[in-house]
XYZ file of C-alpha atoms in Angstrom:
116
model
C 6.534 41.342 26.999
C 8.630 44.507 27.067
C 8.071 47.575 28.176
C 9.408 50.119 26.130
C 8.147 53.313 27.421
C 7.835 54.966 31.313
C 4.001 55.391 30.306
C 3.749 51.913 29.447
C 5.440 51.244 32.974
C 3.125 53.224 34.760
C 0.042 51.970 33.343
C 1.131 47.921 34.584
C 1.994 49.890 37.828
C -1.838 51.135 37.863
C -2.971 47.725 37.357
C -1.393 46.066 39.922
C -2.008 49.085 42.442
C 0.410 47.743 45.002
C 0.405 50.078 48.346
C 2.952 47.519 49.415
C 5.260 48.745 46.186
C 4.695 52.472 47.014
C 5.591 51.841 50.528
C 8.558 49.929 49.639
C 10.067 52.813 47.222
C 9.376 55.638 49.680
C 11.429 53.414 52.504
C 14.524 53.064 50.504
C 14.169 56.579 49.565
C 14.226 57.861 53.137
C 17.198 54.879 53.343
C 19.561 56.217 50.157
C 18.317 58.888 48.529
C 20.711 59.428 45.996
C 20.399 55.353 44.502
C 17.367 55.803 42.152
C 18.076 52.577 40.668
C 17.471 50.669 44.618
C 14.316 52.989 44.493
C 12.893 52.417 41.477
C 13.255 48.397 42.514
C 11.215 48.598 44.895
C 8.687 50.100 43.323
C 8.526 47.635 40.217
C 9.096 44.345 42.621
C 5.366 44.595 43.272
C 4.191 44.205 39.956
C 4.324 40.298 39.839
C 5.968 40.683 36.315
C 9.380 38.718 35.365
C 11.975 40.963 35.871
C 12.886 40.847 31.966
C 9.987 43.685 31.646
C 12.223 46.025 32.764
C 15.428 45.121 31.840
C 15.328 46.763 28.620
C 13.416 50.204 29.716
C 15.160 50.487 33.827
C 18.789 48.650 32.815
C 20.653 45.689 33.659
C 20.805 47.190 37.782
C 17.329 47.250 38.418
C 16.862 44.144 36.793
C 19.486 42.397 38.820
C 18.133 43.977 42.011
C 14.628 42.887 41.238
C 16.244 39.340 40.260
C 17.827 39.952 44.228
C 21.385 39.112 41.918
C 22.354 42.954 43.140
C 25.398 43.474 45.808
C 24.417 41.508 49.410
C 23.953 44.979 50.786
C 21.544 46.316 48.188
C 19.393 42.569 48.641
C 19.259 43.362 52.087
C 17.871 47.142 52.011
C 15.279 45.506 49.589
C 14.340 42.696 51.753
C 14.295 44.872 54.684
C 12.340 47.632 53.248
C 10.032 44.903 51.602
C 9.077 43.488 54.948
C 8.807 46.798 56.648
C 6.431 48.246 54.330
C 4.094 45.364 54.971
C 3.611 47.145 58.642
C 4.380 50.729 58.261
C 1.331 53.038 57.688
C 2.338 56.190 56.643
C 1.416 58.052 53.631
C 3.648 56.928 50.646
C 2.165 59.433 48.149
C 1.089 58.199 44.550
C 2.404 56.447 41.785
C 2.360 59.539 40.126
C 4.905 61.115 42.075
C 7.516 58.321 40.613
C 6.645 59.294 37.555
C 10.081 61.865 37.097
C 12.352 59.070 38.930
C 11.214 56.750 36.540
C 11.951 58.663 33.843
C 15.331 59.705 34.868
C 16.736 55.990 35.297
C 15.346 55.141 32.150
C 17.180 58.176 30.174
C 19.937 57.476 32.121
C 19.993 53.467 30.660
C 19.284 54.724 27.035
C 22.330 57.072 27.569
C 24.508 54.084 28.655
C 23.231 52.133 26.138
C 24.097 54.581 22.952
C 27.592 54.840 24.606
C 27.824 50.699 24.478
């Protein structure tokens, strides 16, 4: 399987309706705001899928983060921010509302990949 669009990427999110996921994105967006890419891990790590799923549509950083192959400090803020999330209760939104970052990391890996 490979997802090919940021609708097709929101619909598996739907299915797997991970709290947990949403939780973990809106942590390491209060962490580094500016790294989409760390974001946008957390949010997919939740889905249970292989990590290929996204390589294609998200790029080869947010499938090496989600792989937990990224740099030892961007492993960490994931681990972290994984195991925090599991406790936290505070109101992490809707998958909707990662609907734009979702689409910006992916136009920004089609961009890098035309340039390739």
């Amino acid at each position: 399987m490979e997802l090919r669009s940021v609708d097709e990427l929101m619909d598996l999110l739907h299915a797997c309706g991970s709290e947990h996921a949403l939780r973990t994105a809106a942590l390491l967006r209060r962490s580094r705001p500016a790294d989409k890419e760390l974001q946008v891990a957390g949010l997919v790590m939740g889905t249970g899928q292989a990590a290929e799923v996204v390589r294609t549509l998200l790029g080869e950083r947010v499938y090496r983060l989600v792989c937990h192959r990224g740099s030892a400090a961007d492993d960490e803020l994931l681990r972290l921010a994984g195991e925090e999330s599991l406790t936290a209760r505070f109101d992490a939104g809707v998958l909707e509302d990662w609907r734009a970052v979702l689409e910006l990391v992916a136009a920004r890996n089609s961009r890098l990949e035309t340039v390739d």
